[in-house]
Amino acid sequence: MTERQNEPHADAPATDDLGRATTGPVARARFIVALVGNTVGALALLVGAGTVFWLLSLTGGGEPIRSVVEDDTTGTETMSFPILMALLSMIAFFFGQFAARGRWGADEGYHSSGGSFTVLLRPVSVGLHAVLLVVALAAWALVMVVPLVLEAQGAIAASDGSTALSQYWTVVTVYSVVTGALAGMTGVSLLKKLTYNESLRRHGWTIRKGTPSQLRWRLVSHIWRAELGIAAVAGVALGLAPLGVHLESTVFSVSFAAAGAALLAGAVVMALNAWRSGLPVERVESYT
């Protein structure tokens, strides 16, 4: 075969670093999905966050939810609305981000060593990842730390035993769980991104494909992403620990903080060893 025959054909479509066509109907459809998905995801997230802070302002001011939403006598549906917006945001961002920086494909031979499908994602930059962590921590501080400070200052107008006060602390608790989980996952994910490739470069020669150790880390890190699940639970525990100040329970704070710290340590150890799978850090696998 001549050198000219080895060269790419002049009429071959241009592709990006993931091998996706950058022109044509498929590329245009991908652009539309990315635009719509990311826009809907951002708007849903903003609406959900705005609702949470509105709820805190309303109930902290002494007004129960039913004073504004008459059909919601218990306030449960209104308090759950931001969670629905968060789920919508996650779904929309999934499609939007996948269209913008992902490629899906089948993985042959998965029965013996991994998932049936693979997704390659172009990672977000370390800077953007760090910003997302700061945003998650700031959101947690706004829904947990600020209410505790306001309570200490006597700035919460809702009276003891009132429906408004009960709803206020319900919102604080529920959305401290959500923001704590997000902060935990984002933080451990960032640590993994900062250390994975360097560890793989330095120690990758020790990995033997198909060994029990390599397959186990492939399962844990690339199919189940177990370190992120553990980090989320750790974030929940650590995020709720300050609530002991409101409950006037040192045992509550210490036990939740200790449990969260232990889980976070486990997640960190797993993240620092995920390179043992021998696979690219951006690779995700699934059985479905």
CSV table of C-alpha atoms in Angstrom, one decimal, residues 204-212 214-215:
chain,number,residue,atom,x,y,z
A,204,GLY,CA,0.5,1.5,35.4
A,205,TRP,CA,3.2,-1.0,34.6
A,206,THR,CA,2.2,-3.0,37.6
A,207,ILE,CA,-1.3,-3.7,36.3
A,208,ARG,CA,-2.0,-7.0,34.6
A,209,LYS,CA,-5.2,-7.0,32.5
A,210,GLY,CA,-7.7,-9.7,33.5
A,211,THR,CA,-6.3,-10.2,37.0
A,212,PRO,CA,-8.8,-10.3,40.0
A,214,GLN,CA,-7.7,-5.2,37.9
A,215,LEU,CA,-11.2,-6.5,37.3
